[in-house]
Structure formats: structure tokens, C-alpha cells
PDB file of C-alpha atoms in Angstrom:
ATOM      1  CA  MET A   1       8.247 -32.795 -39.810  1.00  0.00           C
ATOM      2  CA  LEU A   2      10.428 -32.747 -36.771  1.00  0.00           C
ATOM      3  CA  ILE A   3      11.796 -36.221 -35.458  1.00  0.00           C
ATOM      4  CA  SER A   4      12.824 -36.399 -31.938  1.00  0.00           C
ATOM      5  CA  LYS A   5      16.174 -37.346 -31.082  1.00  0.00           C
ATOM      6  CA  PRO A   6      15.296 -40.931 -29.518  1.00  0.00           C
ATOM      7  CA  VAL A   7      13.170 -41.611 -32.515  1.00  0.00           C
ATOM      8  CA  LEU A   8      15.979 -40.742 -34.881  1.00  0.00           C
ATOM      9  CA  THR A   9      18.392 -43.090 -33.090  1.00  0.00           C
ATOM     10  CA  LEU A  10      15.940 -45.781 -33.437  1.00  0.00           C
ATOM     11  CA  LEU A  11      15.599 -45.252 -37.026  1.00  0.00           C
ATOM     12  CA  THR A  12      19.264 -45.123 -37.619  1.00  0.00           C
ATOM     13  CA  ALA A  13      19.829 -48.404 -35.692  1.00  0.00           C
ATOM     14  CA  THR A  14      16.996 -49.992 -37.550  1.00  0.00           C
ATOM     15  CA  MET A  15      18.596 -48.929 -40.922  1.00  0.00           C
ATOM     16  CA  ALA A  16      22.056 -50.061 -39.876  1.00  0.00           C
ATOM     17  CA  ALA A  17      20.634 -53.391 -38.888  1.00  0.00           C
ATOM     18  CA  SER A  18      18.754 -53.954 -42.010  1.00  0.00           C
ATOM     19  CA  LEU A  19      21.774 -53.140 -44.231  1.00  0.00           C
ATOM     20  CA  GLY A  20      23.871 -55.603 -42.103  1.00  0.00           C
ATOM     21  CA  ALA A  21      21.422 -58.235 -42.869  1.00  0.00           C
ATOM     22  CA  VAL A  22      21.978 -58.088 -46.437  1.00  0.00           C
ATOM     23  CA  PRO A  23      24.564 -60.962 -47.199  1.00  0.00           C
ATOM     24  CA  ALA A  24      27.812 -60.171 -48.980  1.00  0.00           C
ATOM     25  CA  MET A  25      27.756 -61.139 -52.766  1.00  0.00           C
ATOM     26  CA  ALA A  26      29.935 -64.311 -53.257  1.00  0.00           C
ATOM     27  CA  LYS A  27      33.160 -64.141 -55.037  1.00  0.00           C
ATOM     28  CA  PRO A  28      33.110 -65.468 -58.550  1.00  0.00           C
ATOM     29  CA  THR A  29      35.064 -68.703 -58.824  1.00  0.00           C
ATOM     30  CA  THR A  30      38.153 -68.508 -61.021  1.00  0.00           C
ATOM     31  CA  VAL A  31      40.647 -71.002 -62.060  1.00  0.00           C
ATOM     32  CA  ASN A  32      44.169 -70.530 -63.246  1.00  0.00           C
ATOM     33  CA  HIS A  33      47.399 -72.316 -63.532  1.00  0.00           C
ATOM     34  CA  LEU A  34      45.188 -75.172 -65.134  1.00  0.00           C
ATOM     35  CA  THR A  35      47.117 -78.107 -66.373  1.00  0.00           C
ATOM     36  CA  THR A  36      45.880 -81.194 -67.972  1.00  0.00           C
ATOM     37  CA  SER A  37      48.075 -84.334 -68.470  1.00  0.00           C
ATOM     38  CA  TYR A  38      47.299 -88.066 -69.854  1.00  0.00           C
ATOM     39  CA  SER A  39      48.678 -91.157 -68.490  1.00  0.00           C
ATOM     40  CA  ALA A  40      49.091 -93.921 -70.977  1.00  0.00           C
ATOM     41  CA  GLN A  41      49.655 -96.543 -68.274  1.00  0.00           C
ATOM     42  CA  SER A  42      46.550 -95.765 -66.494  1.00  0.00           C
ATOM     43  CA  HIS A  43      44.455 -94.336 -69.486  1.00  0.00           C
ATOM     44  CA  ALA A  44      43.530 -91.552 -66.937  1.00  0.00           C
ATOM     45  CA  LEU A  45      43.403 -87.711 -67.482  1.00  0.00           C
ATOM     46  CA  THR A  46      44.626 -85.612 -64.612  1.00  0.00           C
ATOM     47  CA  VAL A  47      43.389 -82.049 -64.276  1.00  0.00           C
ATOM     48  CA  LYS A  48      44.946 -79.612 -61.651  1.00  0.00           C
ATOM     49  CA  GLY A  49      45.496 -75.908 -61.043  1.00  0.00           C
ATOM     50  CA  HIS A  50      44.638 -73.141 -58.445  1.00  0.00           C
ATOM     51  CA  ALA A  51      41.042 -72.056 -57.602  1.00  0.00           C
ATOM     52  CA  THR A  52      39.485 -69.104 -55.779  1.00  0.00           C
ATOM     53  CA  GLY A  53      35.938 -68.747 -54.482  1.00  0.00           C
ATOM     54  CA  ALA A  54      35.193 -72.691 -54.414  1.00  0.00           C
ATOM     55  CA  GLN A  55      35.149 -75.351 -52.091  1.00  0.00           C
ATOM     56  CA  ARG A  56      34.568 -78.214 -54.082  1.00  0.00           C
ATOM     57  CA  LEU A  57      34.962 -78.823 -57.953  1.00  0.00           C
ATOM     58  CA  THR A  58      33.578 -81.720 -60.117  1.00  0.00           C
ATOM     59  CA  LEU A  59      34.661 -82.986 -63.664  1.00  0.00           C
ATOM     60  CA  THR A  60      32.164 -84.417 -66.078  1.00  0.00           C
ATOM     61  CA  TYR A  61      32.817 -86.478 -69.025  1.00  0.00           C
ATOM     62  CA  LYS A  62      30.280 -86.369 -71.942  1.00  0.00           C
ATOM     63  CA  GLY A  63      27.992 -84.746 -69.581  1.00  0.00           C
ATOM     64  CA  ASN A  64      28.112 -87.088 -66.678  1.00  0.00           C
ATOM     65  CA  VAL A  65      29.755 -86.498 -63.437  1.00  0.00           C
ATOM     66  CA  VAL A  66      32.710 -88.725 -62.880  1.00  0.00           C
ATOM     67  CA  LYS A  67      34.904 -87.082 -60.237  1.00  0.00           C
ATOM     68  CA  SER A  68      34.731 -84.670 -57.408  1.00  0.00           C
ATOM     69  CA  ALA A  69      37.254 -83.183 -55.271  1.00  0.00           C
ATOM     70  CA  PRO A  70      37.863 -80.414 -52.522  1.00  0.00           C
ATOM     71  CA  VAL A  71      39.937 -77.189 -53.184  1.00  0.00           C
ATOM     72  CA  LYS A  72      42.569 -77.241 -50.343  1.00  0.00           C
ATOM     73  CA  SER A  73      44.495 -74.095 -49.678  1.00  0.00           C
ATOM     74  CA  GLY A  74      43.492 -73.053 -53.341  1.00  0.00           C
ATOM     75  CA  GLN A  75      44.795 -76.062 -54.957  1.00  0.00           C
ATOM     76  CA  PHE A  76      42.901 -78.789 -56.670  1.00  0.00           C
ATOM     77  CA  LYS A  77      43.613 -82.124 -58.387  1.00  0.00           C
ATOM     78  CA  LEU A  78      41.441 -84.594 -60.198  1.00  0.00           C
ATOM     79  CA  THR A  79      42.406 -87.658 -62.067  1.00  0.00           C
ATOM     80  CA  GLN A  80      40.045 -90.018 -63.996  1.00  0.00           C
ATOM     81  CA  SER A  81      40.622 -93.220 -66.207  1.00  0.00           C
ATOM     82  CA  PHE A  82      38.048 -93.240 -69.214  1.00  0.00           C
ATOM     83  CA  LYS A  83      37.624 -94.647 -72.678  1.00  0.00           C
ATOM     84  CA  GLY A  84      36.860 -92.717 -75.986  1.00  0.00           C
ATOM     85  CA  TYR A  85      37.527 -89.216 -76.948  1.00  0.00           C
ATOM     86  CA  GLY A  86      34.673 -87.182 -75.363  1.00  0.00           C
ATOM     87  CA  THR A  87      34.763 -83.744 -73.737  1.00  0.00           C
ATOM     88  CA  PHE A  88      35.419 -82.961 -70.109  1.00  0.00           C
ATOM     89  CA  GLN A  89      34.056 -80.008 -68.179  1.00  0.00           C
ATOM     90  CA  LEU A  90      35.434 -78.794 -64.918  1.00  0.00           C
ATOM     91  CA  LYS A  91      32.465 -77.383 -62.909  1.00  0.00           C
ATOM     92  CA  ASN A  92      31.687 -75.523 -59.700  1.00  0.00           C
ATOM     93  CA  GLY A  93      28.350 -76.606 -59.160  1.00  0.00           C
ATOM     94  CA  HIS A  94      26.372 -75.856 -62.331  1.00  0.00           C
ATOM     95  CA  LYS A  95      28.872 -73.253 -63.644  1.00  0.00           C
ATOM     96  CA  VAL A  96      31.242 -74.428 -66.406  1.00  0.00           C
ATOM     97  CA  LEU A  97      34.803 -73.285 -65.331  1.00  0.00           C
ATOM     98  CA  THR A  98      36.633 -74.803 -68.346  1.00  0.00           C
ATOM     99  CA  THR A  99      36.020 -77.103 -71.104  1.00  0.00           C
ATOM    100  CA  ILE A 100      38.913 -79.883 -72.229  1.00  0.00           C
ATOM    101  CA  ARG A 101      38.190 -81.475 -75.633  1.00  0.00           C
ATOM    102  CA  SER A 102      40.054 -84.481 -77.016  1.00  0.00           C
ATOM    103  CA  GLN A 103      42.610 -82.064 -78.853  1.00  0.00           C
ATOM    104  CA  GLN A 104      44.153 -81.255 -75.738  1.00  0.00           C
ATOM    105  CA  TYR A 105      44.579 -84.850 -74.329  1.00  0.00           C
ATOM    106  CA  ALA A 106      45.028 -86.882 -77.577  1.00  0.00           C
ATOM    107  CA  THR A 107      47.310 -87.237 -80.480  1.00  0.00           C
ATOM    108  CA  PRO A 108      45.753 -85.898 -83.705  1.00  0.00           C
ATOM    109  CA  LYS A 109      44.647 -88.439 -86.178  1.00  0.00           C
ATOM    110  CA  VAL A 110      47.035 -89.373 -88.836  1.00  0.00           C
ATOM    111  CA  LYS A 111      46.811 -87.676 -92.248  1.00  0.00           C
ATOM    112  CA  VAL A 112      47.200 -90.055 -95.424  1.00  0.00           C
ATOM    113  CA  ILE A 113      48.958 -87.992 -98.157  1.00  0.00           C
ATOM    114  CA  SER A 114      49.290 -90.695-100.632  1.00  0.00           C
ATOM    115  CA  ALA A 115      48.824 -94.538-101.093  1.00  0.00           C
ATOM    116  CA  GLU A 116      50.063 -96.701-103.763  1.00  0.00           C
ATOM    117  CA  ARG A 117      49.885-100.623-104.410  1.00  0.00           C
ATOM    118  CA  THR A 118      52.471-102.300-106.581  1.00  0.00           C
ATOM    119  CA  THR A 119      52.790-105.759-107.276  1.00  0.00           C
ATOM    120  CA  LYS A 120      55.260-106.102-104.230  1.00  0.00           C
ATOM    121  CA  GLY A 121      53.004-104.360-101.631  1.00  0.00           C
ATOM    122  CA  ILE A 122      51.835-100.774-100.543  1.00  0.00           C
ATOM    123  CA  ARG A 123      53.629 -97.562-100.318  1.00  0.00           C
ATOM    124  CA  TYR A 124      52.039 -95.029 -98.085  1.00  0.00           C
ATOM    125  CA  THR A 125      53.004 -91.452 -97.273  1.00  0.00           C
ATOM    126  CA  PHE A 126      51.779 -89.974 -93.928  1.00  0.00           C
ATOM    127  CA  ALA A 127      51.777 -86.599 -92.280  1.00  0.00           C
ATOM    128  CA  GLY A 128      51.960 -85.999 -88.378  1.00  0.00           C
ATOM    129  CA  PRO A 129      53.979 -84.797 -85.573  1.00  0.00           C
ATOM    130  CA  ARG A 130      57.798 -85.857 -85.096  1.00  0.00           C
ATOM    131  CA  ALA A 131      58.643 -88.577 -82.628  1.00  0.00           C
ATOM    132  CA  ALA A 132      55.366 -90.267 -82.918  1.00  0.00           C
ATOM    133  CA  THR A 133      54.925 -93.927 -82.765  1.00  0.00           C
ATOM    134  CA  LEU A 134      52.791 -95.127 -85.948  1.00  0.00           C
ATOM    135  CA  LYS A 135      51.206 -98.396 -85.888  1.00  0.00           C
ATOM    136  CA  ILE A 136      49.457-100.068 -88.725  1.00  0.00           C
ATOM    137  CA  ALA A 137      47.167-102.954 -88.232  1.00  0.00           C
ATOM    138  CA  GLN A 138      45.025-105.094 -90.200  1.00  0.00           C
ATOM    139  CA  ASN A 139      41.845-106.450 -88.755  1.00  0.00           C
ATOM    140  CA  GLY A 140      43.128-105.665 -85.196  1.00  0.00           C
ATOM    141  CA  ARG A 141      46.613-107.301 -85.907  1.00  0.00           C
ATOM    142  CA  THR A 142      49.710-105.180 -85.742  1.00  0.00           C
ATOM    143  CA  ILE A 143      51.839-105.584 -88.841  1.00  0.00           C
ATOM    144  CA  LYS A 144      54.157-102.652 -88.578  1.00  0.00           C
ATOM    145  CA  THR A 145      55.362-100.143 -85.866  1.00  0.00           C
ATOM    146  CA  LEU A 146      57.747 -97.285 -86.392  1.00  0.00           C
ATOM    147  CA  LYS A 147      58.999 -93.997 -85.031  1.00  0.00           C
ATOM    148  CA  THR A 148      58.491 -90.966 -87.094  1.00  0.00           C
ATOM    149  CA  THR A 149      61.366 -88.595 -87.630  1.00  0.00           C
ATOM    150  CA  GLY A 150      60.097 -85.906 -89.536  1.00  0.00           C
ATOM    151  CA  MET A 151      56.556 -84.306 -90.448  1.00  0.00           C
ATOM    152  CA  THR A 152      55.936 -86.755 -93.285  1.00  0.00           C
ATOM    153  CA  THR A 153      56.727 -90.449 -93.230  1.00  0.00           C
ATOM    154  CA  LYS A 154      56.898 -92.950 -96.111  1.00  0.00           C
ATOM    155  CA  VAL A 155      56.121 -96.573 -95.151  1.00  0.00           C
ATOM    156  CA  PHE A 156      56.246 -99.796 -97.265  1.00  0.00           C
ATOM    157  CA  ILE A 157      54.194-102.674 -96.323  1.00  0.00           C
ATOM    158  CA  SER A 158      54.934-105.951 -98.306  1.00  0.00           C
ATOM    159  CA  ASN A 159      52.269-108.364 -99.746  1.00  0.00           C
ATOM    160  CA  ALA A 160      53.491-111.021 -97.142  1.00  0.00           C
ATOM    161  CA  GLN A 161      52.925-108.789 -94.329  1.00  0.00           C
ATOM    162  CA  ILE A 162      49.049-108.140 -95.463  1.00  0.00           C
ATOM    163  CA  LYS A 163      48.647-111.736 -96.682  1.00  0.00           C
ATOM    164  CA  ASN A 164      48.152-109.966-100.257  1.00  0.00           C
ATOM    165  CA  SER A 165      45.025-108.160 -98.998  1.00  0.00           C
ATOM    166  CA  THR A 166      44.533-104.659 -98.470  1.00  0.00           C
ATOM    167  CA  ARG A 167      41.150-104.853 -96.622  1.00  0.00           C
ATOM    168  CA  GLY A 168      40.934-104.281 -92.953  1.00  0.00           C
ATOM    169  CA  LEU A 169      43.942-101.763 -92.746  1.00  0.00           C
ATOM    170  CA  THR A 170      44.138 -99.041 -90.168  1.00  0.00           C
ATOM    171  CA  VAL A 171      46.825 -96.620 -88.929  1.00  0.00           C
ATOM    172  CA  THR A 172      47.048 -94.837 -85.388  1.00  0.00           C
ATOM    173  CA  GLN A 173      49.806 -92.588 -84.115  1.00  0.00           C
ATOM    174  CA  ARG A 174      50.853 -91.552 -80.447  1.00  0.00           C
ATOM    175  CA  VAL A 175      53.006 -88.957 -79.005  1.00  0.00           C
ATOM    176  CA  ALA A 176      54.508 -88.962 -75.327  1.00  0.00           C
ATOM    177  CA  ASP A 177      52.067 -87.968 -72.793  1.00  0.00           C
ATOM    178  CA  LYS A 178      49.055 -88.040 -75.187  1.00  0.00           C
ATOM    179  CA  LYS A 179      46.302 -90.513 -75.750  1.00  0.00           C
ATOM    180  CA  THR A 180      46.841 -92.550 -79.005  1.00  0.00           C
ATOM    181  CA  SER A 181      44.837 -91.116 -82.074  1.00  0.00           C
ATOM    182  CA  GLN A 182      41.727 -92.162 -83.237  1.00  0.00           C
ATOM    183  CA  ILE A 183      41.649 -94.771 -85.614  1.00  0.00           C
ATOM    184  CA  VAL A 184      42.072 -93.878 -89.379  1.00  0.00           C
ATOM    185  CA  LYS A 185      40.712 -96.751 -91.754  1.00  0.00           C
ATOM    186  CA  LEU A 186      42.814 -97.085 -94.896  1.00  0.00           C
ATOM    187  CA  PRO A 187      40.754 -97.938 -98.180  1.00  0.00           C
ATOM    188  CA  PRO A 188      41.302-101.323-100.104  1.00  0.00           C
ATOM    189  CA  LEU A 189      43.705-100.622-103.035  1.00  0.00           C
ATOM    190  CA  LYS A 190      44.030-101.997-106.645  1.00  0.00           C
ATOM    191  CA  ALA A 191      47.264-103.050-108.020  1.00  0.00           C
ATOM    192  CA  ASN A 192      49.340-100.292-110.023  1.00  0.00           C
ATOM    193  CA  ILE A 193      46.894 -97.608-108.942  1.00  0.00           C
ATOM    194  CA  LYS A 194      48.168 -94.584-106.844  1.00  0.00           C
ATOM    195  CA  GLN A 195      45.877 -92.656-104.697  1.00  0.00           C
ATOM    196  CA  VAL A 196      46.591 -89.054-103.540  1.00  0.00           C
ATOM    197  CA  THR A 197      44.528 -88.417-100.508  1.00  0.00           C
ATOM    198  CA  ASN A 198      43.895 -86.114 -97.600  1.00  0.00           C
ATOM    199  CA  PHE A 199      41.980 -87.982 -94.859  1.00  0.00           C
TER     200      PHE A 199
END
């Protein structure tokens, strides 16, 4: 079938207009140069980096939106104070761009290698990072604080410090620019018994 030139011109113009009406596919959101930092003074996490394909990003904590910030010239920064050791997610709308777990912002829990109670007190051997601040408390009262110099640390606590009771003892540790570790509860000890542990 022959198509006259005017009709062919009209069909071509209609097809071009139809193709032009199809919206271009949105560029996928990408995030790079992402950094996270924790402030012990403000108890806040800061997430910053470079993003493309997004105008605004949101930060969730334990599944709830806690912060929102615009992307300006490809850069973004969100700072949020919080409690606990939950998981953060950086999102563009409903799309999860990255997940930030407690291992990234908090000091790992103390590992207790051994514990021994004598007639004079308790001897502990802890394992953890160098240059960490160890804090031992009893029922919320700090009884000993020290700085670690190696991967293992030996600590002696006298009976006078714990009022001759081994109940309610806990230990935490903290390194610079990280949140204090989760609490490790130390079990009660009987005299003259050494416990080899790994908790």
C-alpha cells in the first residue's frame, strides 16, 4: 500500500512526539566516600558522604526515621543522638542505600579470659583492643578504671573495693571515637576457685 508524502510526514511527526513523551529513566542513587563517626560528648552518630541521583536522604534507627537532610552539590551530612546499640539505615525514599550496625560505631564487648577469687580479692584477665579504657563497676558504682596497653589485661580488685562481695560486678571498655561497649556482667565467684571463661 502506498502512503502519500503528507500522510507519511504526519505519521513520522506523531511517532516522534510519542517517543518524546516517554520520560527518561531516573538515574539510580549511588553513595560513595561514606564515613561514620561517633561523638562521646553528644552521644551522636554522624554519617556523611557523596550521593548522586538523590535530592534528600533519610536516616532510620531501629526502623524509625530519625533524621532527614538534603543533598547539596552531591554532599550530605546527618547527625543524630541516640541510645542503645541498634542498627541505622541510610535511605533514599524506601530504598536502603547502606546499613550501619553497632560494630561500626561501638567498641566491642570485653572478653573475659579468666577470673579467680582469692582470700585477698579477684584477679581477672580481659582481652580487647589496645588503648581502651576499661571500667569495672559494682551495682552501678565505678570501682576501677584503667587504660589497656596490650591485647590482654590483668586486673586485681581487692576485697575492700568490692566490700567482700562479688555480686553485681560489670565491665565495659571504650576506645577513642567509639561508643562505650555493651555491659558484660561478671558472675559471682567463690573463694579459691579459678574460672576459665570466654564470654
